[in-house]
mmCIF file of C-alpha atoms in Angstrom:
data_model
loop_
_atom_site.group_PDB
_atom_site.id
_atom_site.type_symbol
_atom_site.label_atom_id
_atom_site.label_comp_id
_atom_site.label_asym_id
_atom_site.label_seq_id
_atom_site.Cartn_x
_atom_site.Cartn_y
_atom_site.Cartn_z
ATOM 1 C CA UNK A 2 -69.198 22.327 12.586
ATOM 2 C CA UNK A 3 -68.649 25.480 14.552
ATOM 3 C CA UNK A 4 -70.864 28.500 14.981
ATOM 4 C CA UNK A 5 -73.032 30.392 17.427
ATOM 5 C CA UNK A 6 -75.704 27.668 17.504
ATOM 6 C CA UNK A 7 -73.178 24.866 18.110
ATOM 7 C CA UNK A 8 -72.910 21.515 16.397
ATOM 8 C CA UNK A 9 -75.783 19.728 18.224
ATOM 9 C CA UNK A 10 -73.725 16.522 18.445
ATOM 10 C CA UNK A 11 -75.751 13.304 18.755
ATOM 11 C CA UNK A 12 -75.972 9.638 17.781
ATOM 12 C CA UNK A 13 -72.462 8.822 19.015
ATOM 13 C CA UNK A 14 -71.269 5.220 18.509
ATOM 14 C CA UNK A 15 -67.902 3.491 18.321
ATOM 15 C CA UNK A 16 -67.321 1.823 14.936
ATOM 16 C CA UNK A 17 -64.116 0.617 13.268
ATOM 17 C CA UNK A 18 -61.975 2.099 16.072
ATOM 18 C CA UNK A 19 -63.393 5.583 15.489
ATOM 19 C CA UNK A 20 -66.253 7.628 16.904
ATOM 20 C CA UNK A 21 -69.184 8.144 14.528
ATOM 21 C CA UNK A 22 -71.655 10.907 15.375
ATOM 22 C CA UNK A 23 -74.159 13.334 13.919
ATOM 23 C CA UNK A 24 -73.461 17.093 13.778
ATOM 24 C CA UNK A 25 -75.660 19.992 12.723
ATOM 25 C CA UNK A 26 -75.202 21.575 9.313
ATOM 26 C CA UNK A 27 -77.889 24.126 8.420
ATOM 27 C CA UNK A 28 -81.362 22.661 8.943
ATOM 28 C CA UNK A 29 -80.135 19.084 9.193
ATOM 29 C CA UNK A 30 -77.398 16.982 10.704
ATOM 30 C CA UNK A 31 -74.867 14.868 8.865
ATOM 31 C CA UNK A 32 -72.885 11.787 9.771
ATOM 32 C CA UNK A 33 -69.231 12.343 10.747
ATOM 33 C CA UNK A 34 -66.406 10.222 12.122
ATOM 34 C CA UNK A 35 -63.246 11.045 14.043
ATOM 35 C CA UNK A 36 -60.085 9.357 15.191
ATOM 36 C CA UNK A 37 -59.762 12.011 17.910
ATOM 37 C CA UNK A 38 -57.770 14.515 15.852
ATOM 38 C CA UNK A 39 -58.866 17.609 13.939
ATOM 39 C CA UNK A 40 -57.368 16.277 10.708
ATOM 40 C CA UNK A 41 -59.062 12.916 11.295
ATOM 41 C CA UNK A 42 -62.584 14.381 11.702
ATOM 42 C CA UNK A 43 -64.420 13.835 8.415
ATOM 43 C CA UNK A 44 -68.008 14.008 7.135
ATOM 44 C CA UNK A 45 -69.385 10.689 5.814
ATOM 45 C CA UNK A 46 -72.659 11.838 4.245
ATOM 46 C CA UNK A 47 -72.400 14.326 1.430
ATOM 47 C CA UNK A 48 -74.821 15.364 0.059
ATOM 48 C CA UNK A 49 -77.268 12.460 0.448
ATOM 49 C CA UNK A 50 -78.136 10.946 3.790
ATOM 50 C CA UNK A 51 -78.881 14.196 5.578
ATOM 51 C CA UNK A 52 -80.321 13.483 8.998
ATOM 52 C CA UNK A 53 -82.988 15.054 11.145
ATOM 53 C CA UNK A 54 -81.661 16.340 14.440
ATOM 54 C CA UNK A 55 -80.969 13.623 17.033
ATOM 55 C CA UNK A 56 -80.918 10.894 14.416
ATOM 56 C CA UNK A 57 -80.441 7.355 15.656
ATOM 57 C CA UNK A 58 -77.205 5.630 14.693
ATOM 58 C CA UNK A 59 -76.646 1.932 15.468
ATOM 59 C CA UNK A 60 -73.906 -0.590 14.704
ATOM 60 C CA UNK A 61 -75.273 -3.810 13.236
ATOM 61 C CA UNK A 62 -73.057 -6.629 12.015
ATOM 62 C CA UNK A 63 -70.350 -4.884 9.950
ATOM 63 C CA UNK A 64 -72.326 -1.733 9.074
ATOM 64 C CA UNK A 65 -73.752 1.413 10.648
ATOM 65 C CA UNK A 66 -77.473 2.081 10.244
ATOM 66 C CA UNK A 67 -79.037 5.513 10.699
ATOM 67 C CA UNK A 68 -82.193 7.507 9.984
ATOM 68 C CA UNK A 69 -81.825 10.055 7.211
ATOM 69 C CA UNK A 70 -83.238 11.703 4.138
ATOM 70 C CA UNK A 71 -82.174 12.031 0.548
ATOM 71 C CA UNK A 72 -81.181 15.566 -0.378
ATOM 72 C CA UNK A 73 -83.372 15.333 -3.488
ATOM 73 C CA UNK A 74 -87.103 14.750 -3.013
ATOM 74 C CA UNK A 75 -86.925 14.741 0.804
ATOM 75 C CA UNK A 76 -87.733 11.072 1.311
ATOM 76 C CA UNK A 77 -86.785 9.815 4.754
ATOM 77 C CA UNK A 78 -85.665 6.302 5.450
ATOM 78 C CA UNK A 79 -83.163 3.936 6.987
ATOM 79 C CA UNK A 80 -79.637 4.232 5.629
ATOM 80 C CA UNK A 81 -76.589 2.011 5.937
ATOM 81 C CA UNK A 82 -72.896 2.799 5.614
ATOM 82 C CA UNK A 83 -69.556 1.094 5.790
ATOM 83 C CA UNK A 84 -68.084 4.430 6.916
ATOM 84 C CA UNK A 85 -67.408 5.855 3.476
ATOM 85 C CA UNK A 86 -69.441 8.241 1.312
ATOM 86 C CA UNK A 87 -69.510 5.709 -1.547
ATOM 87 C CA UNK A 88 -70.564 2.964 0.858
ATOM 88 C CA UNK A 89 -73.542 4.994 2.145
ATOM 89 C CA UNK A 90 -77.008 4.248 0.698
ATOM 90 C CA UNK A 91 -80.682 4.319 1.585
ATOM 91 C CA UNK A 92 -82.349 0.922 2.054
ATOM 92 C CA UNK A 93 -85.277 0.656 -0.299
ATOM 93 C CA UNK A 94 -88.541 -0.798 0.888
ATOM 94 C CA UNK A 95 -92.210 -0.202 1.307
ATOM 95 C CA UNK A 96 -92.697 2.620 3.794
ATOM 96 C CA UNK A 97 -95.926 4.660 3.763
ATOM 97 C CA UNK A 98 -95.878 7.481 1.228
ATOM 98 C CA UNK A 99 -97.975 9.722 3.482
ATOM 99 C CA UNK A 100 -96.241 12.539 5.389
ATOM 100 C CA UNK A 101 -93.646 11.238 7.822
ATOM 101 C CA UNK A 102 -93.819 12.552 11.375
ATOM 102 C CA UNK A 103 -91.013 10.575 13.032
ATOM 103 C CA UNK A 104 -88.607 7.765 12.220
ATOM 104 C CA UNK A 105 -86.873 5.723 14.908
ATOM 105 C CA UNK A 106 -85.689 4.549 17.264
ATOM 106 C CA UNK A 107 -83.576 1.955 15.464
ATOM 107 C CA UNK A 108 -82.215 -1.089 17.289
ATOM 108 C CA UNK A 109 -80.051 -4.049 16.255
ATOM 109 C CA UNK A 110 -81.679 -7.372 17.139
ATOM 110 C CA UNK A 111 -80.281 -10.678 15.908
ATOM 111 C CA UNK A 112 -79.826 -10.560 12.141
ATOM 112 C CA UNK A 113 -82.018 -7.471 11.656
ATOM 113 C CA UNK A 114 -82.486 -3.846 12.592
ATOM 114 C CA UNK A 115 -85.913 -2.861 13.951
ATOM 115 C CA UNK A 116 -87.297 0.676 13.760
ATOM 116 C CA UNK A 117 -90.462 2.644 14.391
ATOM 117 C CA UNK A 118 -92.247 4.773 11.797
ATOM 118 C CA UNK A 119 -94.857 7.417 12.624
ATOM 119 C CA UNK A 120 -96.810 9.061 9.819
ATOM 120 C CA UNK A 121 -99.954 11.120 9.319
ATOM 121 C CA UNK A 122 -102.911 9.693 7.416
ATOM 122 C CA UNK A 123 -106.211 11.167 8.642
ATOM 123 C CA UNK A 124 -104.613 11.056 12.098
ATOM 124 C CA UNK A 125 -101.338 9.792 13.508
ATOM 125 C CA UNK A 126 -100.479 6.205 12.684
ATOM 126 C CA UNK A 127 -97.577 3.984 13.686
ATOM 127 C CA UNK A 128 -95.814 0.901 12.400
ATOM 128 C CA UNK A 129 -92.934 -1.312 13.463
ATOM 129 C CA UNK A 130 -90.537 -2.293 10.664
ATOM 130 C CA UNK A 131 -87.363 -4.331 10.262
ATOM 131 C CA UNK A 132 -84.545 -4.538 7.748
ATOM 132 C CA UNK A 133 -81.782 -7.005 7.049
ATOM 133 C CA UNK A 134 -79.869 -4.273 5.216
ATOM 134 C CA UNK A 135 -81.237 -5.151 1.793
ATOM 135 C CA UNK A 136 -85.012 -4.730 2.121
ATOM 136 C CA UNK A 137 -87.617 -3.410 4.571
ATOM 137 C CA UNK A 138 -90.517 -5.446 5.977
ATOM 138 C CA UNK A 139 -93.378 -4.406 8.271
ATOM 139 C CA UNK A 140 -93.466 -6.330 11.570
ATOM 140 C CA UNK A 141 -96.645 -4.868 13.077
ATOM 141 C CA UNK A 142 -99.160 -2.284 11.866
ATOM 142 C CA UNK A 143 -100.673 0.362 14.133
ATOM 143 C CA UNK A 144 -98.028 0.053 16.851
ATOM 144 C CA UNK A 145 -95.873 2.826 18.294
ATOM 145 C CA UNK A 146 -92.300 1.750 19.144
ATOM 146 C CA UNK A 147 -90.643 3.760 21.944
ATOM 147 C CA UNK A 148 -87.788 3.279 24.418
ATOM 148 C CA UNK A 149 -86.740 -0.252 23.360
ATOM 149 C CA UNK A 150 -84.535 -2.227 25.743
ATOM 150 C CA UNK A 151 -82.775 -5.413 24.664
ATOM 151 C CA UNK A 152 -83.612 -8.396 26.861
ATOM 152 C CA UNK A 153 -81.777 -11.454 25.531
ATOM 153 C CA UNK A 154 -83.006 -12.075 21.974
ATOM 154 C CA UNK A 155 -86.061 -9.825 22.389
ATOM 155 C CA UNK A 156 -86.870 -6.148 22.817
ATOM 156 C CA UNK A 157 -89.222 -4.839 25.479
ATOM 157 C CA UNK A 158 -90.588 -1.415 24.574
ATOM 158 C CA UNK A 159 -93.222 1.169 25.362
ATOM 159 C CA UNK A 160 -95.916 0.461 22.799
ATOM 160 C CA UNK A 161 -99.228 2.011 21.966
ATOM 161 C CA UNK A 162 -101.741 0.915 19.362
ATOM 162 C CA UNK A 163 -102.791 3.615 16.898
ATOM 163 C CA UNK A 164 -105.940 5.324 18.171
ATOM 164 C CA UNK A 165 -105.700 3.913 21.703
ATOM 165 C CA UNK A 166 -106.211 6.161 24.697
ATOM 166 C CA UNK A 167 -103.285 4.712 26.655
ATOM 167 C CA UNK A 168 -100.041 6.391 27.539
ATOM 168 C CA UNK A 169 -98.143 3.357 26.338
ATOM 169 C CA UNK A 170 -97.903 -0.162 27.696
ATOM 170 C CA UNK A 171 -95.118 -2.746 27.836
ATOM 171 C CA UNK A 172 -94.762 -4.748 24.627
ATOM 172 C CA UNK A 173 -92.227 -7.367 23.567
ATOM 173 C CA UNK A 174 -90.904 -8.328 20.130
ATOM 174 C CA UNK A 175 -88.530 -10.895 18.725
ATOM 175 C CA UNK A 176 -88.732 -9.235 15.291
ATOM 176 C CA UNK A 177 -91.621 -11.358 14.029
ATOM 177 C CA UNK A 178 -95.303 -10.486 13.764
ATOM 178 C CA UNK A 179 -96.359 -13.427 15.954
ATOM 179 C CA UNK A 180 -93.624 -12.657 18.474
ATOM 180 C CA UNK A 181 -94.765 -9.034 18.918
ATOM 181 C CA UNK A 182 -97.402 -8.656 21.618
ATOM 182 C CA UNK A 183 -98.526 -6.628 24.622
ATOM 183 C CA UNK A 184 -97.497 -7.924 28.025
ATOM 184 C CA UNK A 185 -100.599 -8.435 30.177
ATOM 185 C CA UNK A 186 -99.655 -8.869 33.847
ATOM 186 C CA UNK A 187 -102.532 -10.211 35.938
ATOM 187 C CA UNK A 188 -102.382 -7.366 38.461
ATOM 188 C CA UNK A 189 -102.677 -4.370 36.140
#
């Protein structure tokens, strides 16, 4: 997309020997892919799957996962694609119906993709979710999920419980509720 405001390129990942990325189109971004030529630069999402700016895109198993919204009612969620418009769909699941504030980051871990969800319900609230590509399950309620870093078969991230007065603390998750906890070094 060309224009005076630029394309606001983001979410770049290598997938199926091409570069997949997000590019601005009006008030939203869309998912594109390129083989490095003008003729080989094509939009994947049209019209559904519109993304907020700086949407996360991650390769997991044989698919790409990204944050996006349906062009109809404006519902945000986690989408998956095999790189084609017909192979692009939102993953259904139980996400809060209250107003969404932020979705992401999304990270591939083992057989699942983990992602954070921030919404407003009489104050800001957070949750950590996961998906296997077919359904969505909550991992931990009231937990902000920021800056995840893969460490073996776990993620260490900056976490903050909803309503806490902290600036975030180190948490770890293996994608299970019991395996998601705050690290408590003795010398803090």
